[in-house]
CSV table of C-alpha atoms and ligand atoms in Angstrom, one decimal:
chain,number,residue,atom,x,y,z
A,30,UNK,CA,52.3,-37.8,14.9
A,31,UNK,CA,51.8,-34.1,14.2
A,32,UNK,CA,48.7,-32.3,15.5
A,33,UNK,CA,48.4,-30.7,12.0
A,34,UNK,CA,50.1,-30.8,8.7
A,35,UNK,CA,49.6,-27.7,6.5
A,36,UNK,CA,50.0,-28.3,2.8
A,37,UNK,CA,51.2,-25.2,1.0
A,38,UNK,CA,53.5,-22.4,2.1
A,39,UNK,CA,51.7,-19.2,0.8
A,40,UNK,CA,50.1,-16.5,2.9
A,41,UNK,CA,47.2,-18.8,4.0
A,42,UNK,CA,49.5,-21.7,4.8
A,43,UNK,CA,52.0,-19.6,6.8
A,44,UNK,CA,49.2,-17.9,8.7
A,45,UNK,CA,47.6,-21.3,9.6
A,46,UNK,CA,50.9,-22.8,10.6
A,47,UNK,CA,52.1,-19.9,12.7
A,48,UNK,CA,48.7,-19.5,14.5
A,49,UNK,CA,48.5,-23.2,15.2
A,50,UNK,CA,52.1,-23.2,16.5
A,51,UNK,CA,51.2,-20.1,18.7
A,52,UNK,CA,48.4,-22.3,20.2
A,53,UNK,CA,50.9,-24.9,21.2
A,54,UNK,CA,50.2,-27.3,18.3
A,55,UNK,CA,52.9,-29.5,16.8
A,56,UNK,CA,52.8,-28.5,13.2
A,57,UNK,CA,54.5,-29.4,9.9
A,58,UNK,CA,54.3,-27.2,6.8
A,59,UNK,CA,54.9,-29.1,3.6
A,60,UNK,CA,55.3,-26.9,0.6
A,61,UNK,CA,56.5,-27.3,-3.0
A,62,UNK,CA,57.3,-23.6,-3.6
A,63,UNK,CA,56.9,-20.1,-2.2
A,64,UNK,CA,53.4,-19.3,-3.5
A,65,UNK,CA,52.2,-16.0,-4.7
A,66,UNK,CA,53.6,-14.1,-1.8
A,67,UNK,CA,56.5,-13.0,-4.0
A,68,UNK,CA,54.0,-10.9,-5.9
A,69,UNK,CA,52.7,-9.2,-2.7
A,70,UNK,CA,52.6,-5.4,-2.8
A,71,UNK,CA,53.2,-5.1,0.9
A,72,UNK,CA,49.5,-4.0,1.5
A,73,UNK,CA,46.8,-6.3,2.8
A,74,UNK,CA,43.6,-5.9,0.9
A,75,UNK,CA,40.4,-6.9,2.7
A,76,UNK,CA,37.9,-5.5,0.2
A,77,UNK,CA,34.4,-4.1,1.1
A,78,UNK,CA,33.8,-6.4,4.0
A,79,UNK,CA,30.2,-5.4,4.5
A,80,UNK,CA,29.0,-6.2,1.0
A,81,UNK,CA,31.3,-9.3,0.6
A,82,UNK,CA,30.1,-10.9,3.8
A,83,UNK,CA,26.6,-10.7,2.5
A,84,UNK,CA,27.4,-12.5,-0.8
A,85,UNK,CA,25.9,-15.9,0.0
A,86,UNK,CA,28.9,-18.1,-0.9
A,87,UNK,CA,31.8,-15.8,-0.5
A,88,UNK,CA,34.4,-17.1,2.0
A,89,UNK,CA,33.8,-14.1,4.3
A,90,UNK,CA,30.2,-15.4,4.7
A,91,UNK,CA,31.7,-18.3,6.6
A,92,UNK,CA,33.1,-16.0,9.3
A,93,UNK,CA,31.7,-13.6,11.8
A,94,UNK,CA,33.2,-10.1,12.2
A,95,UNK,CA,35.3,-11.2,15.2
A,96,UNK,CA,37.1,-13.8,13.1
A,97,UNK,CA,38.0,-11.3,10.5
A,98,UNK,CA,39.3,-8.9,13.2
A,99,UNK,CA,41.3,-11.8,14.8
A,100,UNK,CA,43.1,-12.2,11.5
A,101,UNK,CA,43.9,-8.5,11.3
A,102,UNK,CA,45.2,-8.6,14.9
A,103,UNK,CA,47.3,-11.6,14.0
A,104,UNK,CA,49.1,-9.6,11.3
A,105,UNK,CA,49.5,-6.6,13.5
A,106,UNK,CA,51.0,-8.6,16.3
A,107,UNK,CA,53.3,-10.3,13.9
A,108,UNK,CA,54.3,-7.0,12.2
A,109,UNK,CA,53.6,-4.1,14.6
A,110,UNK,CA,54.4,-1.6,11.9
A,111,UNK,CA,51.2,-2.5,10.1
A,112,UNK,CA,48.3,-0.2,10.8
A,113,UNK,CA,44.7,-0.4,9.9
A,114,UNK,CA,44.0,2.5,7.5
A,115,UNK,CA,40.9,4.5,6.9
A,116,UNK,CA,39.4,5.5,3.6
A,117,UNK,CA,41.4,8.7,3.4
A,118,UNK,CA,44.8,7.1,3.9
A,119,UNK,CA,46.6,5.8,0.8
A,120,UNK,CA,49.8,4.3,-0.4
A,121,UNK,CA,51.7,5.1,-3.5
A,122,UNK,CA,51.9,2.5,-6.3
A,123,UNK,CA,55.0,2.1,-8.4
A,124,UNK,CA,53.3,4.3,-11.1
A,125,UNK,CA,52.8,7.1,-8.6
A,126,UNK,CA,49.0,6.7,-8.2
A,127,UNK,CA,47.4,6.6,-4.8
A,128,UNK,CA,46.0,3.2,-3.8
A,129,UNK,CA,43.8,2.2,-0.9
A,130,UNK,CA,44.5,-0.8,1.3
A,131,UNK,CA,43.4,-2.1,4.6
A,132,UNK,CA,46.5,-3.0,6.5
A,133,UNK,CA,49.8,-1.3,5.5
A,134,UNK,CA,53.1,-0.4,7.0
A,135,UNK,CA,53.2,3.1,8.6
A,136,UNK,CA,56.1,3.9,6.2
A,137,UNK,CA,53.8,3.5,3.2
A,138,UNK,CA,51.0,5.9,4.3
A,139,UNK,CA,51.0,9.0,2.2
A,140,UNK,CA,50.5,12.5,3.7
A,141,UNK,CA,47.1,14.1,3.5
A,142,UNK,CA,46.2,15.3,0.0
A,143,UNK,CA,44.9,18.6,1.4
A,144,UNK,CA,48.2,19.6,3.0
A,145,UNK,CA,51.0,21.4,1.2
A,146,UNK,CA,54.6,20.3,0.8
A,147,UNK,CA,57.3,18.9,-1.3
A,148,UNK,CA,58.0,15.3,-2.4
A,149,UNK,CA,61.5,14.4,-3.5
A,150,UNK,CA,61.4,11.2,-5.5
A,151,UNK,CA,64.7,9.3,-5.0
A,152,UNK,CA,65.4,7.4,-8.2
A,153,UNK,CA,67.9,4.6,-7.8
A,154,UNK,CA,70.0,4.4,-10.9
A,155,UNK,CA,69.5,1.3,-13.1
A,156,UNK,CA,66.3,0.2,-11.3
A,157,UNK,CA,64.5,-2.1,-13.6
A,158,UNK,CA,60.8,-1.4,-14.6
A,159,UNK,CA,60.7,1.9,-12.8
A,160,UNK,CA,59.6,5.0,-14.8
A,161,UNK,CA,60.2,8.2,-12.8
A,162,UNK,CA,58.5,10.5,-15.5
A,163,UNK,CA,55.2,8.6,-15.1
A,164,UNK,CA,55.5,8.6,-11.3
A,165,UNK,CA,56.1,12.4,-11.3
A,166,UNK,CA,53.2,13.2,-13.6
A,167,UNK,CA,50.8,11.1,-11.5
A,168,UNK,CA,52.1,12.5,-8.2
A,169,UNK,CA,51.6,16.0,-9.5
A,170,UNK,CA,48.0,15.1,-10.5
A,171,UNK,CA,47.2,13.3,-7.2
A,172,UNK,CA,48.8,16.0,-5.0
A,173,UNK,CA,48.1,19.4,-6.6
A,174,UNK,CA,49.3,21.3,-3.5
A,175,UNK,CA,52.7,19.6,-3.5
A,176,UNK,CA,55.9,20.2,-5.4
A,177,UNK,CA,57.6,17.2,-6.8
A,178,UNK,CA,61.4,17.0,-7.4
A,179,UNK,CA,63.5,14.1,-8.6
A,180,UNK,CA,66.9,13.2,-7.2
A,181,UNK,CA,69.0,10.3,-8.7
A,182,UNK,CA,70.9,8.1,-6.3
A,183,UNK,CA,73.8,6.0,-7.2
A,184,UNK,CA,74.7,2.9,-5.2
A,185,UNK,CA,78.3,2.0,-5.9
A,186,UNK,CA,77.4,-1.7,-5.4
A,187,UNK,CA,75.7,-1.7,-8.8
A,188,UNK,CA,78.4,0.3,-10.6
A,189,UNK,CA,79.9,-2.8,-12.2
A,190,UNK,CA,76.4,-4.1,-13.2
A,191,UNK,CA,75.6,-0.8,-14.9
A,192,UNK,CA,78.9,-1.0,-16.8
A,193,UNK,CA,77.9,-4.4,-18.0
A,194,UNK,CA,74.4,-3.1,-19.0
A,195,UNK,CA,72.7,-5.1,-16.3
A,196,UNK,CA,69.8,-3.5,-14.3
A,197,UNK,CA,68.9,-4.0,-10.7
A,198,UNK,CA,65.5,-5.2,-9.4
A,199,UNK,CA,63.6,-3.9,-6.4
A,200,UNK,CA,64.8,-6.9,-4.5
A,201,UNK,CA,68.5,-6.0,-5.3
A,202,UNK,CA,67.9,-2.5,-4.1
A,203,UNK,CA,66.1,-3.6,-1.0
A,204,UNK,CA,69.1,-5.7,0.0
A,205,UNK,CA,71.2,-2.5,-0.3
A,206,UNK,CA,68.8,-0.3,1.6
A,207,UNK,CA,68.7,-2.8,4.4
A,208,UNK,CA,72.4,-3.0,4.8
A,209,UNK,CA,74.4,-0.7,7.0
A,210,UNK,CA,76.2,0.7,4.0
A,211,UNK,CA,73.0,1.4,2.1
A,212,UNK,CA,71.4,3.0,5.2
A,213,UNK,CA,74.4,5.3,5.4
A,214,UNK,CA,74.1,6.2,1.8
A,215,UNK,CA,70.4,7.0,2.1
A,216,UNK,CA,71.0,9.0,5.3
A,217,UNK,CA,73.6,11.1,3.5
A,218,UNK,CA,71.3,11.7,0.5
A,219,UNK,CA,68.4,12.6,2.7
A,220,UNK,CA,70.5,15.0,4.8
A,221,UNK,CA,71.7,16.6,1.5
A,222,UNK,CA,68.0,17.1,0.4
A,223,UNK,CA,67.2,18.6,3.8
A,224,UNK,CA,70.0,21.1,3.5
A,225,UNK,CA,69.1,22.0,-0.1
A,226,UNK,CA,65.5,22.7,0.9
A,227,UNK,CA,66.5,24.8,3.9
A,228,UNK,CA,69.1,26.7,1.8
A,229,UNK,CA,66.5,27.4,-0.9
A,230,UNK,CA,64.1,28.7,1.7
A,231,UNK,CA,61.5,26.3,0.2
A,232,UNK,CA,57.8,26.7,0.3
A,233,UNK,CA,56.0,26.1,3.5
A,234,UNK,CA,54.8,22.6,4.3
A,235,UNK,CA,56.4,19.2,4.8
A,236,UNK,CA,59.2,17.6,2.8
A,237,UNK,CA,58.9,13.8,2.3
A,238,UNK,CA,61.3,11.6,0.4
A,239,UNK,CA,59.6,8.9,-1.8
A,240,UNK,CA,61.5,5.8,-2.5
A,241,UNK,CA,60.7,2.7,-4.6
A,242,UNK,CA,61.5,-0.6,-3.0
A,243,UNK,CA,61.6,-1.7,0.6
A,244,UNK,CA,63.7,0.4,3.0
A,245,UNK,CA,62.3,-0.4,6.4
A,246,UNK,CA,63.3,-3.2,8.7
A,247,UNK,CA,59.9,-4.4,9.8
A,248,UNK,CA,60.5,-7.8,8.3
A,249,UNK,CA,63.7,-8.4,10.1
A,250,UNK,CA,64.1,-12.2,10.3
A,251,UNK,CA,66.6,-12.0,13.1
A,252,UNK,CA,64.2,-9.7,14.9
A,253,UNK,CA,67.2,-8.0,16.6
A,254,UNK,CA,66.2,-4.6,15.1
A,255,UNK,CA,63.0,-2.7,15.5
A,256,UNK,CA,61.8,-0.4,12.8
A,257,UNK,CA,63.1,3.1,13.4
A,258,UNK,CA,62.7,6.0,11.0
A,259,UNK,CA,66.0,7.6,11.9
A,260,UNK,CA,66.5,9.5,8.7
A,261,UNK,CA,66.3,13.3,9.0
A,262,UNK,CA,63.2,13.5,6.7
A,263,UNK,CA,60.2,11.2,6.6
A,264,UNK,CA,60.7,8.5,4.0
A,265,UNK,CA,57.7,7.1,2.2
A,266,UNK,CA,58.0,3.6,0.7
A,267,UNK,CA,56.2,2.9,-2.5
A,268,UNK,CA,54.3,-0.4,-2.7
A,269,UNK,CA,56.3,-3.2,-4.2
A,270,UNK,CA,56.4,-4.3,-7.8
A,271,UNK,CA,57.6,-7.6,-9.3
A,272,UNK,CA,59.7,-9.2,-8.1
A,273,UNK,CA,58.4,-7.9,-4.8
A,274,UNK,CA,60.9,-7.2,-2.0
A,275,UNK,CA,58.0,-6.9,0.5
A,276,UNK,CA,56.8,-10.3,-0.6
A,277,UNK,CA,60.2,-11.9,-0.4
A,278,UNK,CA,61.2,-10.5,3.0
A,279,UNK,CA,57.7,-11.1,4.4
A,280,UNK,CA,57.9,-14.8,3.3
A,281,UNK,CA,61.3,-15.1,5.0
A,282,UNK,CA,60.0,-13.4,8.1
A,283,UNK,CA,57.0,-15.8,8.3
A,284,UNK,CA,59.3,-18.8,7.9
A,285,UNK,CA,61.4,-17.6,10.8
A,286,UNK,CA,58.4,-16.8,12.9
A,287,UNK,CA,57.1,-20.3,12.3
A,288,UNK,CA,60.3,-22.2,13.0
A,289,UNK,CA,61.1,-20.1,16.1
A,290,UNK,CA,57.7,-21.3,17.5
A,291,UNK,CA,58.9,-24.9,17.0
A,292,UNK,CA,57.1,-25.4,13.7
A,293,UNK,CA,58.7,-28.0,11.3
A,294,UNK,CA,59.1,-27.3,7.6
A,295,UNK,CA,59.6,-29.3,4.5
A,296,UNK,CA,60.3,-27.1,1.5
A,297,UNK,CA,60.5,-28.5,-2.1
A,298,UNK,CA,58.1,-31.2,-1.1
A,299,UNK,CA,55.0,-32.1,-3.0
A,300,UNK,CA,52.0,-33.7,-1.4
A,301,UNK,CA,50.7,-36.0,-4.0
A,302,UNK,CA,47.9,-38.1,-2.5
A,303,UNK,CA,46.4,-39.3,0.7
A,304,UNK,CA,45.4,-42.3,2.6
A,305,UNK,CA,42.1,-42.2,4.5
A,306,UNK,CA,39.1,-44.2,5.5
A,307,UNK,CA,35.5,-43.6,6.1
A,308,UNK,CA,34.5,-43.7,9.8
A,309,UNK,CA,31.3,-45.3,8.6
A,310,UNK,CA,29.5,-45.4,5.3
A,311,UNK,CA,27.4,-42.3,6.1
A,312,UNK,CA,29.9,-40.3,8.1
A,313,UNK,CA,32.7,-38.1,6.7
A,314,UNK,CA,36.0,-39.7,6.0
A,315,UNK,CA,39.1,-39.2,8.2
A,316,UNK,CA,42.5,-38.7,6.7
A,317,UNK,CA,45.4,-40.5,8.4
A,318,UNK,CA,48.3,-39.6,6.3
A,319,UNK,CA,49.4,-37.8,3.2
A,320,UNK,CA,51.9,-39.0,0.7
A,321,UNK,CA,54.7,-36.6,0.0
A,322,UNK,CA,57.4,-36.6,-2.6
A,323,UNK,CA,60.6,-35.0,-1.4
A,324,UNK,CA,64.1,-35.2,-2.7
A,325,UNK,CA,63.4,-38.4,-4.6
A,326,UNK,CA,61.8,-40.1,-1.7
A,327,UNK,CA,58.2,-41.0,-1.0
A,328,UNK,CA,57.1,-40.2,2.6
A,329,UNK,CA,53.9,-41.1,4.4
A,330,UNK,CA,53.2,-38.3,6.9
A,331,UNK,CA,50.7,-38.7,9.6
A,332,UNK,CA,48.7,-36.1,11.5
A,333,UNK,CA,45.4,-35.6,13.4
A,334,UNK,CA,44.4,-32.7,11.1
A,335,UNK,CA,45.3,-31.4,7.7
A,336,UNK,CA,45.1,-27.9,6.4
A,337,UNK,CA,44.9,-27.6,2.6
A,338,UNK,CA,46.5,-24.3,1.5
A,339,UNK,CA,47.7,-25.1,-2.0
A,340,UNK,CA,46.5,-21.9,-3.6
A,341,UNK,CA,44.0,-22.9,-6.3
A,342,UNK,CA,44.8,-22.4,-10.0
A,343,UNK,CA,47.7,-20.0,-9.6
A,344,UNK,CA,49.3,-21.7,-6.6
A,345,UNK,CA,49.4,-25.1,-8.3
A,346,UNK,CA,46.8,-26.8,-6.1
A,347,UNK,CA,44.3,-27.2,-9.0
A,348,UNK,CA,45.4,-28.8,-12.2
A,349,UNK,CA,43.7,-28.2,-15.5
A,350,UNK,CA,44.1,-30.7,-18.3
A,351,UNK,CA,44.1,-30.1,-22.0
A,352,UNK,CA,41.0,-28.3,-23.2
A,353,UNK,CA,39.9,-28.1,-19.6
A,354,UNK,CA,38.5,-31.6,-19.8
A,355,UNK,CA,39.9,-32.4,-16.3
A,356,UNK,CA,40.0,-29.9,-13.5
A,357,UNK,CA,41.3,-31.5,-10.4
A,358,UNK,CA,42.3,-30.7,-6.8
A,359,UNK,CA,45.7,-32.2,-6.5
A,360,UNK,CA,46.0,-33.8,-3.1
A,361,UNK,CA,42.6,-34.9,-1.8
A,362,UNK,CA,40.9,-35.0,-5.1
A,363,UNK,CA,38.2,-32.8,-3.6
A,364,UNK,CA,35.1,-31.9,-5.6
A,365,UNK,CA,35.4,-28.4,-7.1
A,366,UNK,CA,32.9,-25.7,-7.9
A,367,UNK,CA,33.6,-25.0,-11.6
A,368,UNK,CA,31.4,-22.3,-13.2
A,369,UNK,CA,29.8,-23.2,-16.6
A,370,UNK,CA,31.6,-20.4,-18.4
A,371,UNK,CA,35.3,-20.2,-18.0
A,372,UNK,CA,35.8,-16.5,-18.9
A,373,UNK,CA,34.0,-13.4,-20.2
A,374,UNK,CA,35.1,-11.3,-23.1
A,375,UNK,CA,35.2,-8.1,-20.9
A,376,UNK,CA,38.8,-8.0,-19.9
A,377,UNK,CA,38.4,-6.1,-16.6
A,378,UNK,CA,35.3,-7.9,-15.5
A,379,UNK,CA,35.3,-10.6,-12.9
A,380,UNK,CA,36.4,-13.7,-14.7
A,381,UNK,CA,34.3,-16.8,-13.8
A,382,UNK,CA,37.4,-19.1,-13.5
A,383,UNK,CA,38.4,-17.0,-10.5
A,384,UNK,CA,35.5,-18.6,-8.6
A,385,UNK,CA,36.8,-22.2,-9.0
A,386,UNK,CA,37.6,-23.8,-5.7
A,387,UNK,CA,36.4,-26.0,-2.9
A,388,UNK,CA,33.1,-25.3,-1.1
A,389,UNK,CA,33.3,-25.8,2.7
A,390,UNK,CA,31.1,-25.7,5.8
A,391,UNK,CA,31.7,-23.0,8.4
A,392,UNK,CA,34.5,-25.2,9.9
A,393,UNK,CA,36.3,-25.0,6.5
A,394,UNK,CA,35.7,-28.7,5.9
A,395,UNK,CA,35.3,-29.7,2.3
A,396,UNK,CA,31.7,-30.3,1.0
A,397,UNK,CA,30.4,-32.5,-1.7
A,398,UNK,CA,29.1,-29.9,-4.1
A,399,UNK,CA,26.0,-31.9,-5.0
A,400,UNK,CA,24.8,-33.1,-1.6
A,401,UNK,CA,26.3,-30.4,0.6
A,402,UNK,CA,27.8,-33.2,2.8
A,403,UNK,CA,31.1,-32.9,4.7
A,404,UNK,CA,33.5,-35.3,3.0
A,405,UNK,CA,36.6,-35.1,5.2
A,406,UNK,CA,36.1,-34.5,8.9
A,407,UNK,CA,39.7,-33.6,9.7
A,408,UNK,CA,40.7,-31.6,6.5
A,409,UNK,CA,40.3,-27.8,6.4
A,410,UNK,CA,40.6,-25.7,3.3
A,411,UNK,CA,42.0,-22.2,3.3
A,412,UNK,CA,43.1,-19.3,1.1
A,413,UNK,CA,42.9,-19.2,-2.6
A,414,UNK,CA,41.7,-22.8,-2.7
A,415,UNK,CA,38.3,-21.8,-1.4
A,416,UNK,CA,35.5,-21.3,-4.0
A,417,UNK,CA,33.4,-18.3,-4.8
A,418,UNK,CA,35.7,-15.3,-4.6
A,419,UNK,CA,37.8,-13.1,-6.9
A,420,UNK,CA,40.8,-11.5,-5.4
A,421,UNK,CA,41.2,-9.2,-8.4
A,422,UNK,CA,37.8,-7.5,-8.7
A,423,UNK,CA,36.9,-7.8,-5.0
A,424,UNK,CA,40.4,-6.8,-3.8
A,425,UNK,CA,40.3,-9.1,-0.9
A,426,UNK,CA,43.2,-11.6,-1.5
A,427,UNK,CA,45.2,-11.0,1.6
A,428,UNK,CA,42.0,-10.7,3.7
A,429,UNK,CA,40.5,-14.0,2.8
A,430,UNK,CA,43.9,-15.8,3.1
A,431,UNK,CA,44.7,-14.4,6.5
A,432,UNK,CA,41.1,-14.8,7.9
A,433,UNK,CA,40.7,-18.4,6.7
A,434,UNK,CA,44.3,-19.4,7.7
A,435,UNK,CA,43.7,-18.1,11.3
A,436,UNK,CA,40.3,-19.6,11.5
A,437,UNK,CA,41.5,-23.0,10.5
A,438,UNK,CA,44.3,-22.9,13.1
A,439,UNK,CA,41.8,-22.0,15.8
A,440,UNK,CA,39.5,-24.9,14.9
A,441,UNK,CA,42.1,-27.6,14.9
B,1,FAD,C1,50.2,-11.1,-8.6
B,1,FAD,C2,49.5,-11.1,-7.3
B,1,FAD,C3,49.6,-10.0,-6.5
B,1,FAD,C4,48.9,-9.9,-5.3
B,1,FAD,N1,49.0,-8.8,-4.5
B,1,FAD,C5,48.3,-8.8,-3.4
B,1,FAD,C6,48.3,-7.6,-2.6
B,1,FAD,O1,49.0,-6.6,-2.9
B,1,FAD,N2,47.5,-7.5,-1.4
B,1,FAD,C7,46.8,-8.6,-1.0
B,1,FAD,O2,46.1,-8.5,0.0
B,1,FAD,N3,46.8,-9.7,-1.8
B,1,FAD,C8,47.5,-9.8,-2.9
B,1,FAD,N4,47.5,-11.0,-3.7
B,1,FAD,C9,46.6,-12.1,-3.3
B,1,FAD,C10,47.1,-12.9,-2.1
B,1,FAD,O3,48.5,-12.9,-2.1
B,1,FAD,C11,46.5,-14.2,-2.3
B,1,FAD,O4,45.2,-14.3,-1.8
B,1,FAD,C12,47.3,-15.2,-1.5
B,1,FAD,O5,48.6,-15.1,-1.9
B,1,FAD,C13,46.8,-16.6,-1.8
B,1,FAD,O6,47.5,-17.3,-0.9
B,1,FAD,P1,47.5,-18.8,-0.7
B,1,FAD,O7,48.3,-19.1,0.4
B,1,FAD,O8,46.1,-19.3,-0.7
B,1,FAD,O9,48.1,-19.5,-2.1
B,1,FAD,P2,49.5,-19.4,-2.7
B,1,FAD,O10,50.2,-18.1,-2.4
B,1,FAD,O11,49.3,-19.7,-4.2
B,1,FAD,O12,50.3,-20.5,-2.1
B,1,FAD,C14,50.1,-21.9,-2.4
B,1,FAD,C15,51.3,-22.7,-1.9
B,1,FAD,O13,51.0,-24.1,-2.0
B,1,FAD,C16,52.1,-24.8,-2.6
B,1,FAD,N5,51.6,-26.0,-3.2
B,1,FAD,C17,50.7,-26.1,-4.2
B,1,FAD,N6,50.4,-27.4,-4.5
B,1,FAD,C18,51.2,-28.1,-3.6
B,1,FAD,C19,51.3,-29.5,-3.3
B,1,FAD,N7,50.6,-30.5,-4.0
B,1,FAD,N8,52.2,-29.9,-2.3
B,1,FAD,C20,52.9,-29.0,-1.6
B,1,FAD,N9,52.8,-27.6,-1.8
B,1,FAD,C21,51.9,-27.2,-2.8
B,1,FAD,C22,52.7,-23.8,-3.5
B,1,FAD,O14,54.0,-24.1,-3.9
B,1,FAD,C23,52.5,-22.5,-2.7
B,1,FAD,O15,53.6,-22.4,-1.8
B,1,FAD,C24,48.2,-11.1,-4.9
B,1,FAD,C25,48.1,-12.2,-5.6
B,1,FAD,C26,48.8,-12.3,-6.8
B,1,FAD,C27,48.8,-13.5,-7.6
């Protein structure tokens, strides 16, 4: 029997699985898909912790400040290149605007706005959904003291694609930049930029090369490399856009971290129901097993504890029927908080449906929404499945998922 089965392999599920395995637990992650990690920009957003922790039902209100810090340390131990930023440190979005974040890789942090220098935007040829003109105009606005130049870079690997009229995604380019060949190409381009600037007797200040897509090696699944910025000029990575190379490599990295710790994994497996019994009429129920469909088979998987990390509406953990007549949590059929209004007509406002989810006690055990009673004693809910938060307007998606995933793993 497993100590814990985690259902769902998104950010919250991986966090819970890895942290539990680090604590010596025998853990299985059962997941149908890869979750919303493939949309991840590479930056962890925690939001305004002080105000969010004081919202009565926000998931942060379930944790003390130490629990939130433990989640941050967990990420930094896993990925030592991630630093905690202050309000004046920003990263560059794919549109060339500066964006705040709470944990980001060193290689994404922009230089100080007050300084002077030159940016050279390296534009990979044929990169899909990337608009250098917009990036340049935004960079010029954001950094008035900086010159901005553009240099196109041609990766021979995509020559045939371009002749066929096919474009390359950020993920395609990330694979090139992370190969020995791609690193050599970048090193040559950057060396040439350095020489040109020295030759032109450029204005005083720094030179930084800005590159869309992931270039660094901090998510190296084999962990044989450490991240070294051995180019002759500083390279600034822009945050990822879809499909996200950061998300993809991070998901792979998490998977390796988990299995290296002895964690077991079932991918393409859907938890469909559970078997459990009440300990007594008045006490919470205890779950003995979940029923999982995998490769045409139906499996009954037993564990002492279960962590539900199925991601709410977007992740597939909450199903919505026609005309929203039925809104259902898919595995345990847990009661859901559902606001009376589904949406508001103000597009950029917080949408009420974002708050849909499971209410829990401080141990993340699901509550009956009417009576406030714990329903399952050995089930813990994490990540986007929790009720009463909005990752979009509160900008705390990564923060809630990591904090709750870590906290659940420390409770079990
Ligand atoms: C487009 C987008 C961009 C984002 N960008 C950022 C960002 O830049 N920074 C940031 O901090 N946060 C970001 N977030 C938010 C953050 O990624 C989310 O908070 C977080 O991904 C939610 O993680 P989760 O693990 O709870 O759910 P999910 O990522 O949705 O994972 C749920 C998992 O459960 C699996 N699953 C569902 N049902 C079952 C079942 N019955 N059986 C088995 N498996 C099941 C799914 O296949 C999936 O793997 C972004 C979110 C989105 C959608």
